[in-house]
C-alpha atoms as one frame of an Amber mdcrd trajectory, in Angstrom:
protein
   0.000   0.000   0.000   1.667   3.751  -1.003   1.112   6.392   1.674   0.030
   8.413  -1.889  -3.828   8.625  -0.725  -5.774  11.759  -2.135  -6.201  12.783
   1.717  -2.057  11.775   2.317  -1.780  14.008  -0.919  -3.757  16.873   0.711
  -1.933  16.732   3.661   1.526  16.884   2.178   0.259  19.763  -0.073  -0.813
  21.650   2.868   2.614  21.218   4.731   4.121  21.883   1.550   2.813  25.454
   1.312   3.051  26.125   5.075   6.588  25.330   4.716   7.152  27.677   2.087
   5.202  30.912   3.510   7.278  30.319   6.612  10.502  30.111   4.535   9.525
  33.334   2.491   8.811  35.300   6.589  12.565  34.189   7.877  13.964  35.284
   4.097  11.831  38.542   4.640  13.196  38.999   7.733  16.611  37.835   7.174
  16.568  40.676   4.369  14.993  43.400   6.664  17.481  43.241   9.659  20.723
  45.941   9.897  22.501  42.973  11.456  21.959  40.477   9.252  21.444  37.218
  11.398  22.327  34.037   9.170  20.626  31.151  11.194  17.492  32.917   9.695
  18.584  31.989   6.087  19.651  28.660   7.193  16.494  27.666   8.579  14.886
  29.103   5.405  16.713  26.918   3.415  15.990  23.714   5.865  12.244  24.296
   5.536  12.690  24.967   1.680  13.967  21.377   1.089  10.532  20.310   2.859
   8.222  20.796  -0.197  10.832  20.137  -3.055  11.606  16.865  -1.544   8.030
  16.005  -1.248   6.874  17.039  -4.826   9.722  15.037  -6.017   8.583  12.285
  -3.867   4.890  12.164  -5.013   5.528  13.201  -8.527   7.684   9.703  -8.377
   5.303   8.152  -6.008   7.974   7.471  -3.854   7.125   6.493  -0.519  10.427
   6.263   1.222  11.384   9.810  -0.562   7.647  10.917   0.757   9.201   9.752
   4.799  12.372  11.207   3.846  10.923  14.514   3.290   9.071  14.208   6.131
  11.809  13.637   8.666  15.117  14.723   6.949  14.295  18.937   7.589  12.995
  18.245  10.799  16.328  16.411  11.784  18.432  19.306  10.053  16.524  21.816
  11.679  16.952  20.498  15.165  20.771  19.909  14.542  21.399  23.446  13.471
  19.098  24.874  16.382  21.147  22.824  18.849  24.639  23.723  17.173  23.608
  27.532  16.843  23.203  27.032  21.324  26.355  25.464  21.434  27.955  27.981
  19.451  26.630  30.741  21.284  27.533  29.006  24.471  31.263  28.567  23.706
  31.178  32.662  23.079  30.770  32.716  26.165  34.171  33.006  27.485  34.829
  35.888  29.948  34.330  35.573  33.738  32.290  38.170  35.711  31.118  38.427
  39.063  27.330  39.206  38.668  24.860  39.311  41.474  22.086  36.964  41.603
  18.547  38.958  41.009  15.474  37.041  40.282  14.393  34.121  38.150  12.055
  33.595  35.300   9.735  30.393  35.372   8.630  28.814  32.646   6.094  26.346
  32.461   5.156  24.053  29.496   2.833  20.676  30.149   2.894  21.169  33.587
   6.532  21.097  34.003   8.702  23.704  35.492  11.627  25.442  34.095  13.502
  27.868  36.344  15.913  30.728  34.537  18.603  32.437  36.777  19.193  36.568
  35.759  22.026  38.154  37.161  22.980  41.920  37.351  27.053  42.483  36.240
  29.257  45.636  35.198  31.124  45.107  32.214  33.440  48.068  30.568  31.615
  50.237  32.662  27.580  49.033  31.604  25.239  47.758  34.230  23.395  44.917
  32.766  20.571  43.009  33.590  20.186  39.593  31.997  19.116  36.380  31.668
  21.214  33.110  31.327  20.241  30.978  28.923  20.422  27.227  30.790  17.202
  26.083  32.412  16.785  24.459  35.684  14.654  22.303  37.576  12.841  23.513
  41.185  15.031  21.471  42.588  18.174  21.674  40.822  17.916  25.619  40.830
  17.198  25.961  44.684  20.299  24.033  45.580  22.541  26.005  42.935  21.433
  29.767  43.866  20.576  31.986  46.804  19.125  35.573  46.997  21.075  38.600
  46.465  24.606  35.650  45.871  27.151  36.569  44.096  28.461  33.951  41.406
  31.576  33.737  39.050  28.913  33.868  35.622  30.206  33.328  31.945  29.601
  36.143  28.865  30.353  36.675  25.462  32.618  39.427  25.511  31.441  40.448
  21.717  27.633  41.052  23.483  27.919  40.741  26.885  24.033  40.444  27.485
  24.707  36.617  26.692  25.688  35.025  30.062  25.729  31.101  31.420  26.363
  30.837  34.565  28.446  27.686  34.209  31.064  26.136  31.657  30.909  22.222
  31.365
């Protein structure tokens, strides 16, 4: 049996075009920014590949280049996100002592995210940020206090990007 149904068809149609009005917003705003950010073209180009490979795919009735389509930008896109985090996190090189302020929950499902922000001088700014690690109830009540002062990480390029540990 070929996962080609007219309502399989419909549905890959649909995606199809979704995909591309999303890629023509990030290439719209990849083109309006001063600062020209290029994750923005990237994932674009990721979501791009969604409908060409799955025209291709039904246009050969292909069902394994139908999956493929399916899964294969989905897969990119989550590698790039998560090497565009570990990218920005290795910019983070210089060591500040910043004062522990407040924390930002976030809750999604019922589960609780905590984020630490810390208050730092650097080259003479006073800035008020968050990190961006997450952290358990538990997890962040054992790691910070009110009003502590912690040894935090930032990226000396834009020093509003802070972790508050290296490992």
């Amino acid at each position: 049996t070929s996962i080609c149904t007219p309502r399989a068809r419909s549905t890959m149609i649909f995606l199809s075009i979704v995909a591309l009005l999303i890629s023509t917003l990030l290439i719209c705003a990849y083109t309006k920014q001063k600062k020209q950010k290029t994750h923005l073209m990237v994932y674009a180009v990721t979501l791009l590949l969604l409908p060409i490979l799955m025209t291709t795919g039904m246009l050969l009735n292909s069902d394994k280049l139908i999956a493929f389509a399916l899964f294969f930008p989905i897969g990119l896109f989550l590698i790039i996100v998560h090497a565009e985090l570990l990218a920005r996190f290795k910019k983070c090189s210089y060591i500040v002592s910043a004062k522990y302020v407040s924390f930002t929950e976030i809750s999604r499902r019922g589960v609780s995210q905590y984020i630490p922000t810390f208050s730092y001088n650097y080259n003479g700014e006073n800035i008020t940020t968050n990190t961006f690690l997450y952290y358990s109830k538990r997890t962040f009540k054992k790691l910070f206090e009110d009003s502590g002062t912690y040894d935090i990480f930032i990226n000396p390029a834009s020093p509003n990007q802070c972790v508050d540990k290296r490992r």
